[in-house]
Amino acid sequence: MSRTTPSDEFPQLPQELVNTIIDHLLDDIPSLRSCSLVCRTWREHAQESIFHKQRFYVSGGPQGDLHKFRILLRMSPHLGALVKAIELYAIGWVPSTPLPPNPQLETATPEVLPLLPKLQTFSLKVTQDKVWDQIVGAPVAEACKSILRTTFLTDIHLSGMRFDLYSDFICLLSDIVAVRELNISAIIIKKYDVAKRVDRRHLRLTSLHMNLAPALLKVFTQWFLSDESRFDISEIGKLTVLSTPKSTLTCREALENILKRIEAGAITSLGLQNILSGPLSAFASLRNLQTITLLTKSLFPSKSIAWLAQDIMEGNFHAVREFYVHLEISPFQDNVPTNNDCHVVDSIASTCCDVKVCVVLLC
């Protein structure tokens, strides 16, 4: 009688085939979890997909998901190296009676970060007033300082944060150490004061996304381009500048001023609103531009899409391969595309550019 090993009794698929199957299940995390639990062959590659991005919600309970995740990392330290991105949301129901400060919750995020040696992206989104303050018991900016000072973060997303003073916001950005991609949106400033630079270190950005109220967009852009700023934007490859729909002039000036400071040919991806008053090629060299994203609430008729189409068809943007139009409309909005608008879109598509129009109906 021949002697068999466990591997002989349970034939194993080639690891390459297993990895291919897992790659096709990336959108089915429950199945990946199940497979990784019952089969060691699946475990390593499946865990890379499961733990690559983690999302947590700040809640009133002392033992929320973030705490459970911290416990898991302490029990299985090797999992920390698989996490590349964390999204932290302070949303949901706000108790009418403020909760007492919760020191466990307040320190959860800073304690988790040292356990993630390969973390690259950190996102914080506050979507309700005072959610963070009432639950955590500390200003959100204070809790972020230790996070932004970590040397391994290269991509930061900050949304919905409130600051009493404009200088507090600038001071927070001064805590950034190694970030190359900066995404800020829906930042609220109660009072504008003079913001002075805290240090003289330079950070060279490769990606910038701004979606700010007109007043903040104007002031922040001026600071961003001044000698007081610590950011070097000359080599930015991805740029998006957005504001409220009625702030056409402010948003256009911000976009133009930033583009003029970026080296010719550096931009490969551009996001903007329906704000153009003329061809982009008139004030910026975008010869390597590959992707254009136009966000608007009133596309038809659109002067911006006409100017962009002119640049594309005249060869000024010869490298453009993708043109996205993101249109948000109200059910009460009497605004439908005309034959001329459709002709412009068809003309762009005829240049071998992939045109996609996404329509979002606002309820």
Short mmCIF file of C-alpha atoms in Angstrom, two decimals:
data_model
loop_
_atom_site.label_atom_id
_atom_site.label_comp_id
_atom_site.label_asym_id
_atom_site.label_seq_id
_atom_site.Cartn_x
_atom_site.Cartn_y
_atom_site.Cartn_z
CA MET A 1 0.00 0.00 0.00
CA SER A 2 1.51 3.25 -1.07
CA ARG A 3 1.87 6.08 1.35
CA THR A 4 0.11 9.32 0.38
CA THR A 5 0.49 12.88 1.55
CA PRO A 6 -2.32 15.40 2.09
CA SER A 7 -1.36 17.11 -1.16
CA ASP A 8 -1.74 13.77 -3.00
CA GLU A 9 -5.20 13.21 -1.54
CA PHE A 10 -6.32 16.72 -2.52
CA PRO A 11 -4.82 17.63 -5.90
CA GLN A 12 -3.95 21.31 -6.18
CA LEU A 13 -4.58 23.58 -9.15
CA PRO A 14 -1.54 25.37 -10.56
CA GLN A 15 -1.03 28.64 -8.68
CA GLU A 16 -1.13 30.62 -11.94
CA LEU A 17 -4.62 29.26 -12.68
CA VAL A 18 -5.78 30.01 -9.15
CA ASN A 19 -4.54 33.60 -9.47
CA THR A 20 -6.36 34.01 -12.78
CA ILE A 21 -9.63 32.81 -11.23
CA ILE A 22 -9.20 35.19 -8.31
CA ASP A 23 -8.54 38.10 -10.67
CA HIS A 24 -11.94 37.44 -12.26
CA LEU A 25 -13.58 37.55 -8.82
CA LEU A 26 -12.21 40.92 -7.73
CA ASP A 27 -15.73 42.40 -7.55
CA ASP A 28 -17.02 39.45 -5.52
CA ILE A 29 -15.29 39.98 -2.18
CA PRO A 30 -17.57 37.53 -0.24
CA SER A 31 -16.50 34.71 -2.56
CA LEU A 32 -12.86 35.68 -2.18
CA ARG A 33 -13.20 35.63 1.59
CA SER A 34 -14.81 32.20 1.50
CA CYS A 35 -12.16 30.78 -0.79
CA SER A 36 -9.32 32.23 1.26
CA LEU A 37 -10.72 30.67 4.42
CA VAL A 38 -11.18 27.12 3.13
CA CYS A 39 -8.19 26.73 0.84
CA ARG A 40 -4.61 27.71 1.58
CA THR A 41 -3.81 27.78 -2.11
CA TRP A 42 -6.25 30.66 -2.53
CA ARG A 43 -5.29 32.49 0.60
CA GLU A 44 -2.27 34.61 -0.29
CA HIS A 45 -3.44 36.02 -3.62
CA ALA A 46 -7.05 36.44 -2.44
CA GLN A 47 -5.93 38.35 0.64
CA GLU A 48 -4.06 40.81 -1.56
CA SER A 49 -7.37 41.73 -3.21
CA ILE A 50 -9.44 41.66 -0.02
CA PHE A 51 -7.16 43.93 1.99
CA HIS A 52 -5.92 46.25 -0.77
CA LYS A 53 -8.52 48.92 0.10
CA GLN A 54 -10.30 49.22 3.46
CA ARG A 55 -13.28 51.46 4.24
CA PHE A 56 -14.38 52.40 7.75
CA TYR A 57 -17.23 54.45 9.17
CA VAL A 58 -16.86 56.47 12.36
CA SER A 59 -19.70 55.40 14.65
CA GLY A 60 -20.70 55.90 18.25
CA GLY A 61 -19.74 52.42 19.38
CA PRO A 62 -16.38 51.89 21.11
CA GLN A 63 -15.85 48.64 19.23
CA GLY A 64 -16.47 49.70 15.65
CA ASP A 65 -14.91 48.22 12.54
CA LEU A 66 -11.77 50.31 12.90
CA HIS A 67 -11.08 48.82 16.34
CA LYS A 68 -11.77 45.31 15.10
CA PHE A 69 -9.38 45.93 12.23
CA ARG A 70 -6.70 47.08 14.66
CA ILE A 71 -7.13 43.88 16.69
CA LEU A 72 -6.92 41.80 13.50
CA LEU A 73 -3.67 43.49 12.48
CA ARG A 74 -2.13 42.84 15.88
CA MET A 75 -3.08 39.17 15.66
CA SER A 76 -1.95 38.84 12.02
CA PRO A 77 0.72 41.51 11.39
CA HIS A 78 1.45 40.25 7.86
CA LEU A 79 -1.95 41.53 6.70
CA GLY A 80 -0.88 45.13 7.33
CA ALA A 81 1.54 45.02 4.40
CA LEU A 82 -1.35 44.18 2.04
CA VAL A 83 -3.29 47.38 2.78
CA LYS A 84 -2.57 50.11 0.23
CA ALA A 85 -5.59 52.42 0.76
CA ILE A 86 -7.86 53.41 3.66
CA GLU A 87 -11.11 55.39 3.41
CA LEU A 88 -12.46 56.87 6.65
CA TYR A 89 -16.00 58.26 6.65
CA ALA A 90 -17.54 60.36 9.43
CA ILE A 91 -21.17 60.12 8.41
CA GLY A 92 -24.54 58.98 9.65
CA TRP A 93 -26.86 59.76 12.51
CA VAL A 94 -25.81 62.42 15.01
CA PRO A 95 -27.12 61.96 18.58
CA SER A 96 -29.17 64.87 19.92
CA THR A 97 -27.24 64.64 23.18
CA PRO A 98 -23.49 64.91 22.62
CA LEU A 99 -21.63 61.75 23.56
CA PRO A 100 -18.79 61.94 26.07
CA PRO A 101 -15.36 61.95 24.40
CA ASN A 102 -14.29 58.44 23.51
CA PRO A 103 -10.51 58.14 23.92
CA GLN A 104 -10.51 54.71 22.28
CA LEU A 105 -12.09 56.01 19.12
CA GLU A 106 -10.00 59.16 19.15
CA THR A 107 -6.75 57.23 18.99
CA ALA A 108 -7.88 54.35 16.78
CA THR A 109 -6.69 55.76 13.47
CA PRO A 110 -3.21 56.88 14.61
CA GLU A 111 -2.66 53.46 16.21
CA VAL A 112 -3.66 51.62 13.05
CA LEU A 113 -1.32 53.49 10.70
CA PRO A 114 2.00 52.15 12.08
CA LEU A 115 0.66 48.66 11.37
CA LEU A 116 0.30 49.48 7.65
CA PRO A 117 3.88 49.82 6.35
CA LYS A 118 2.85 49.99 2.67
CA LEU A 119 -0.16 52.30 2.94
CA GLN A 120 -0.21 54.80 0.06
CA THR A 121 -3.67 56.41 0.03
CA PHE A 122 -5.66 57.95 2.88
CA SER A 123 -9.17 59.38 2.37
CA LEU A 124 -11.23 61.26 4.94
CA LYS A 125 -14.80 62.30 4.20
CA VAL A 126 -16.98 64.17 6.68
CA THR A 127 -20.52 64.42 5.33
CA GLN A 128 -22.48 65.69 8.33
CA ASP A 129 -21.94 68.66 10.62
CA LYS A 130 -20.25 67.88 13.93
CA VAL A 131 -20.38 64.10 13.43
CA TRP A 132 -16.69 63.75 14.14
CA ASP A 133 -16.59 66.18 17.05
CA GLN A 134 -19.56 64.62 18.84
CA ILE A 135 -18.41 61.05 18.44
CA VAL A 136 -14.64 61.34 18.65
CA GLY A 137 -14.49 64.27 21.04
CA ALA A 138 -11.63 65.99 19.21
CA PRO A 139 -11.38 68.28 16.16
CA VAL A 140 -10.92 66.34 12.96
CA ALA A 141 -7.90 68.44 11.98
CA GLU A 142 -6.10 67.47 15.19
CA ALA A 143 -6.76 63.79 14.55
CA CYS A 144 -5.39 64.14 11.00
CA LYS A 145 -2.06 65.69 11.93
CA SER A 146 -0.34 62.47 12.91
CA ILE A 147 -1.75 60.79 9.80
CA LEU A 148 -0.47 63.40 7.37
CA ARG A 149 2.99 63.34 8.93
CA THR A 150 3.58 59.73 7.95
CA THR A 151 6.31 59.38 5.33
CA PHE A 152 4.74 56.55 3.33
CA LEU A 153 1.51 58.32 2.29
CA THR A 154 1.62 59.56 -1.30
CA ASP A 155 -2.09 60.18 -1.97
CA ILE A 156 -4.38 62.26 0.31
CA HIS A 157 -8.14 62.89 -0.08
CA LEU A 158 -9.77 65.39 2.30
CA SER A 159 -13.48 66.18 1.98
CA GLY A 160 -16.08 67.97 4.10
CA MET A 161 -13.67 69.24 6.74
CA ARG A 162 -14.49 72.45 8.66
CA PHE A 163 -11.97 74.99 9.93
CA ASP A 164 -12.54 78.01 12.15
CA LEU A 165 -9.70 79.86 10.44
CA TYR A 166 -8.26 79.69 6.95
CA SER A 167 -4.78 79.59 8.47
CA ASP A 168 -5.75 76.36 10.29
CA PHE A 169 -6.42 74.73 6.93
CA ILE A 170 -3.07 75.88 5.53
CA CYS A 171 -1.35 74.74 8.71
CA LEU A 172 -2.85 71.27 8.28
CA LEU A 173 -1.45 71.04 4.75
CA SER A 174 1.95 71.95 6.20
CA ASP A 175 1.90 68.63 8.06
CA ILE A 176 2.01 66.72 4.79
CA VAL A 177 5.38 65.03 4.39
CA ALA A 178 5.56 62.91 1.23
CA VAL A 179 2.27 63.37 -0.62
CA ARG A 180 2.36 63.53 -4.42
CA GLU A 181 -1.38 63.44 -5.12
CA LEU A 182 -3.68 65.94 -3.35
CA ASN A 183 -7.47 65.85 -3.51
CA ILE A 184 -9.47 68.45 -1.53
CA SER A 185 -13.20 69.12 -1.80
CA ALA A 186 -16.08 70.70 0.14
CA ILE A 187 -13.73 72.36 2.62
CA ILE A 188 -15.56 74.92 4.79
CA ILE A 189 -13.80 77.97 6.25
CA LYS A 190 -15.60 80.09 8.85
CA LYS A 191 -13.20 83.03 8.84
CA TYR A 192 -10.45 84.06 6.46
CA ASP A 193 -7.24 85.32 8.01
CA VAL A 194 -3.63 85.66 6.88
CA ALA A 195 -1.95 82.32 6.34
CA LYS A 196 1.81 82.19 6.65
CA ARG A 197 4.03 79.39 5.54
CA VAL A 198 5.19 77.21 8.39
CA ASP A 199 8.21 75.59 6.73
CA ARG A 200 10.36 75.85 3.62
CA ARG A 201 10.23 72.28 2.40
CA HIS A 202 8.99 71.69 -1.14
CA LEU A 203 6.62 68.96 -2.25
CA ARG A 204 6.38 68.22 -5.96
CA LEU A 205 2.80 67.23 -6.83
CA THR A 206 1.88 64.94 -9.72
CA SER A 207 -1.89 65.17 -9.27
CA LEU A 208 -4.20 67.93 -7.99
CA HIS A 209 -7.99 67.78 -7.59
CA MET A 210 -9.85 70.80 -6.18
CA ASN A 211 -13.61 71.16 -5.77
CA LEU A 212 -14.06 74.22 -3.57
CA ALA A 213 -16.47 77.07 -2.95
CA PRO A 214 -15.68 80.21 -5.03
CA ALA A 215 -14.25 82.28 -2.15
CA LEU A 216 -11.95 79.49 -0.97
CA LEU A 217 -10.97 78.49 -4.50
CA LYS A 218 -9.86 82.06 -5.27
CA VAL A 219 -7.88 82.56 -2.05
CA PHE A 220 -6.38 79.07 -2.03
CA THR A 221 -5.29 79.28 -5.68
CA GLN A 222 -3.55 82.60 -5.00
CA TRP A 223 -1.72 81.04 -2.05
CA PHE A 224 -1.02 77.87 -4.00
CA LEU A 225 0.79 79.82 -6.72
CA SER A 226 2.61 82.19 -4.36
CA ASP A 227 6.04 81.91 -2.78
CA GLU A 228 4.32 81.09 0.51
CA SER A 229 3.15 77.75 -0.86
CA ARG A 230 5.24 74.65 -0.26
CA PHE A 231 3.86 72.85 -3.31
CA ASP A 232 5.64 72.59 -6.65
CA ILE A 233 3.03 72.11 -9.39
CA SER A 234 5.29 72.40 -12.43
CA GLU A 235 5.09 68.67 -13.23
CA ILE A 236 1.45 67.94 -12.44
CA GLY A 237 0.09 65.28 -14.81
CA LYS A 238 -3.51 65.10 -13.59
CA LEU A 239 -5.45 68.29 -12.86
CA THR A 240 -9.10 68.88 -11.93
CA VAL A 241 -10.47 72.30 -10.93
CA LEU A 242 -14.15 72.53 -9.93
CA SER A 243 -16.44 74.86 -8.01
CA THR A 244 -20.14 75.73 -7.78
CA PRO A 245 -22.03 76.00 -11.11
CA LYS A 246 -22.44 79.79 -10.84
CA SER A 247 -18.76 80.53 -10.16
CA THR A 248 -17.76 80.46 -13.82
CA LEU A 249 -15.31 83.38 -13.74
CA THR A 250 -13.56 82.36 -10.51
CA CYS A 251 -13.19 78.76 -11.62
CA ARG A 252 -11.94 79.75 -15.09
CA GLU A 253 -9.33 82.12 -13.66
CA ALA A 254 -8.12 79.47 -11.22
CA LEU A 255 -7.82 76.86 -13.99
CA GLU A 256 -6.01 79.22 -16.36
CA ASN A 257 -3.58 80.48 -13.70
CA ILE A 258 -2.68 76.96 -12.62
CA LEU A 259 -2.24 75.70 -16.19
CA LYS A 260 0.13 78.59 -16.95
CA ARG A 261 2.42 77.44 -14.12
CA ILE A 262 2.62 73.83 -15.25
CA GLU A 263 5.36 72.83 -17.68
CA ALA A 264 4.35 72.44 -21.32
CA GLY A 265 3.25 68.91 -22.10
CA ALA A 266 3.08 67.75 -18.48
CA ILE A 267 -0.71 67.45 -18.27
CA THR A 268 -2.13 64.09 -19.40
CA SER A 269 -5.55 64.25 -17.68
CA LEU A 270 -7.75 67.33 -17.24
CA GLY A 271 -11.07 67.75 -15.43
CA LEU A 272 -13.06 70.97 -15.70
CA GLN A 273 -16.53 72.49 -15.69
CA ASN A 274 -18.52 74.21 -18.42
CA ILE A 275 -16.51 77.42 -17.97
CA LEU A 276 -14.39 78.01 -21.06
CA SER A 277 -14.55 81.31 -22.94
CA GLY A 278 -12.12 80.25 -25.65
CA PRO A 279 -9.79 77.43 -26.73
CA LEU A 280 -7.57 75.98 -24.00
CA SER A 281 -4.68 75.95 -26.45
CA ALA A 282 -4.69 79.76 -26.39
CA PHE A 283 -2.99 79.85 -22.98
CA ALA A 284 -1.72 76.33 -22.25
CA SER A 285 0.36 73.74 -24.09
CA LEU A 286 -1.48 70.45 -23.68
CA ARG A 287 0.17 68.44 -26.44
CA ASN A 288 0.27 65.27 -24.31
CA LEU A 289 -3.28 65.55 -22.99
CA GLN A 290 -4.92 62.11 -23.19
CA THR A 291 -8.11 62.35 -21.11
CA ILE A 292 -10.65 65.18 -20.78
CA THR A 293 -13.50 65.09 -18.25
CA LEU A 294 -16.17 67.78 -18.50
CA LEU A 295 -18.49 68.07 -15.49
CA THR A 296 -21.56 70.22 -15.91
CA LYS A 297 -25.17 70.70 -14.88
CA SER A 298 -26.06 72.45 -18.11
CA LEU A 299 -24.35 70.85 -21.07
CA PHE A 300 -26.69 71.69 -23.91
CA PRO A 301 -25.89 74.04 -25.51
CA SER A 302 -22.27 74.05 -24.37
CA LYS A 303 -19.59 76.51 -25.48
CA SER A 304 -16.97 74.55 -23.54
CA ILE A 305 -17.53 71.36 -25.47
CA ALA A 306 -17.37 73.35 -28.71
CA TRP A 307 -14.01 74.92 -27.76
CA LEU A 308 -12.64 71.53 -26.68
CA ALA A 309 -13.88 69.95 -29.90
CA GLN A 310 -12.15 72.67 -31.92
CA ASP A 311 -8.82 72.01 -30.20
CA ILE A 312 -9.15 68.26 -30.71
CA MET A 313 -10.14 68.47 -34.38
CA GLU A 314 -7.46 71.06 -35.19
CA GLY A 315 -4.81 68.75 -33.76
CA ASN A 316 -3.88 70.88 -30.75
CA PHE A 317 -4.82 67.94 -28.52
CA HIS A 318 -3.70 65.21 -30.89
CA ALA A 319 -2.98 62.78 -28.04
CA VAL A 320 -6.53 62.85 -26.59
CA ARG A 321 -8.05 59.38 -26.60
CA GLU A 322 -10.85 59.71 -24.03
CA PHE A 323 -13.48 62.45 -23.67
CA TYR A 324 -15.91 62.06 -20.76
CA VAL A 325 -18.95 64.26 -20.22
CA HIS A 326 -20.59 64.02 -16.79
CA LEU A 327 -23.99 65.70 -16.93
CA GLU A 328 -26.18 66.24 -13.87
CA ILE A 329 -29.73 67.32 -14.67
CA SER A 330 -32.88 67.95 -12.69
CA PRO A 331 -36.19 66.33 -13.68
CA PHE A 332 -37.61 69.87 -13.79
CA GLN A 333 -34.83 71.14 -16.06
CA ASP A 334 -35.88 71.97 -19.60
CA ASN A 335 -32.54 71.33 -21.19
CA VAL A 336 -32.22 68.74 -23.93
CA PRO A 337 -29.52 68.26 -26.55
CA THR A 338 -29.98 69.88 -29.94
CA ASN A 339 -28.96 68.46 -33.30
CA ASN A 340 -25.98 70.81 -33.36
CA ASP A 341 -24.80 69.57 -29.94
CA CYS A 342 -25.01 65.96 -31.08
CA HIS A 343 -23.08 66.90 -34.24
CA VAL A 344 -20.25 68.35 -32.13
CA VAL A 345 -20.04 65.15 -30.05
CA ASP A 346 -20.01 63.05 -33.24
CA SER A 347 -17.24 65.24 -34.64
CA ILE A 348 -15.08 64.57 -31.58
CA ALA A 349 -15.73 60.84 -31.90
CA SER A 350 -14.66 60.97 -35.56
CA THR A 351 -11.12 61.89 -34.45
CA CYS A 352 -10.72 58.37 -33.00
CA CYS A 353 -11.46 59.76 -29.56
CA ASP A 354 -13.59 57.59 -27.23
CA VAL A 355 -16.52 59.83 -26.21
CA LYS A 356 -18.69 58.82 -23.24
CA VAL A 357 -21.61 60.82 -21.86
CA CYS A 358 -22.81 59.98 -18.35
CA VAL A 359 -26.19 61.48 -17.42
CA VAL A 360 -27.07 61.68 -13.71
CA LEU A 361 -30.70 62.51 -12.88
CA LEU A 362 -30.91 64.53 -9.67
CA CYS A 363 -33.95 63.72 -7.54
#
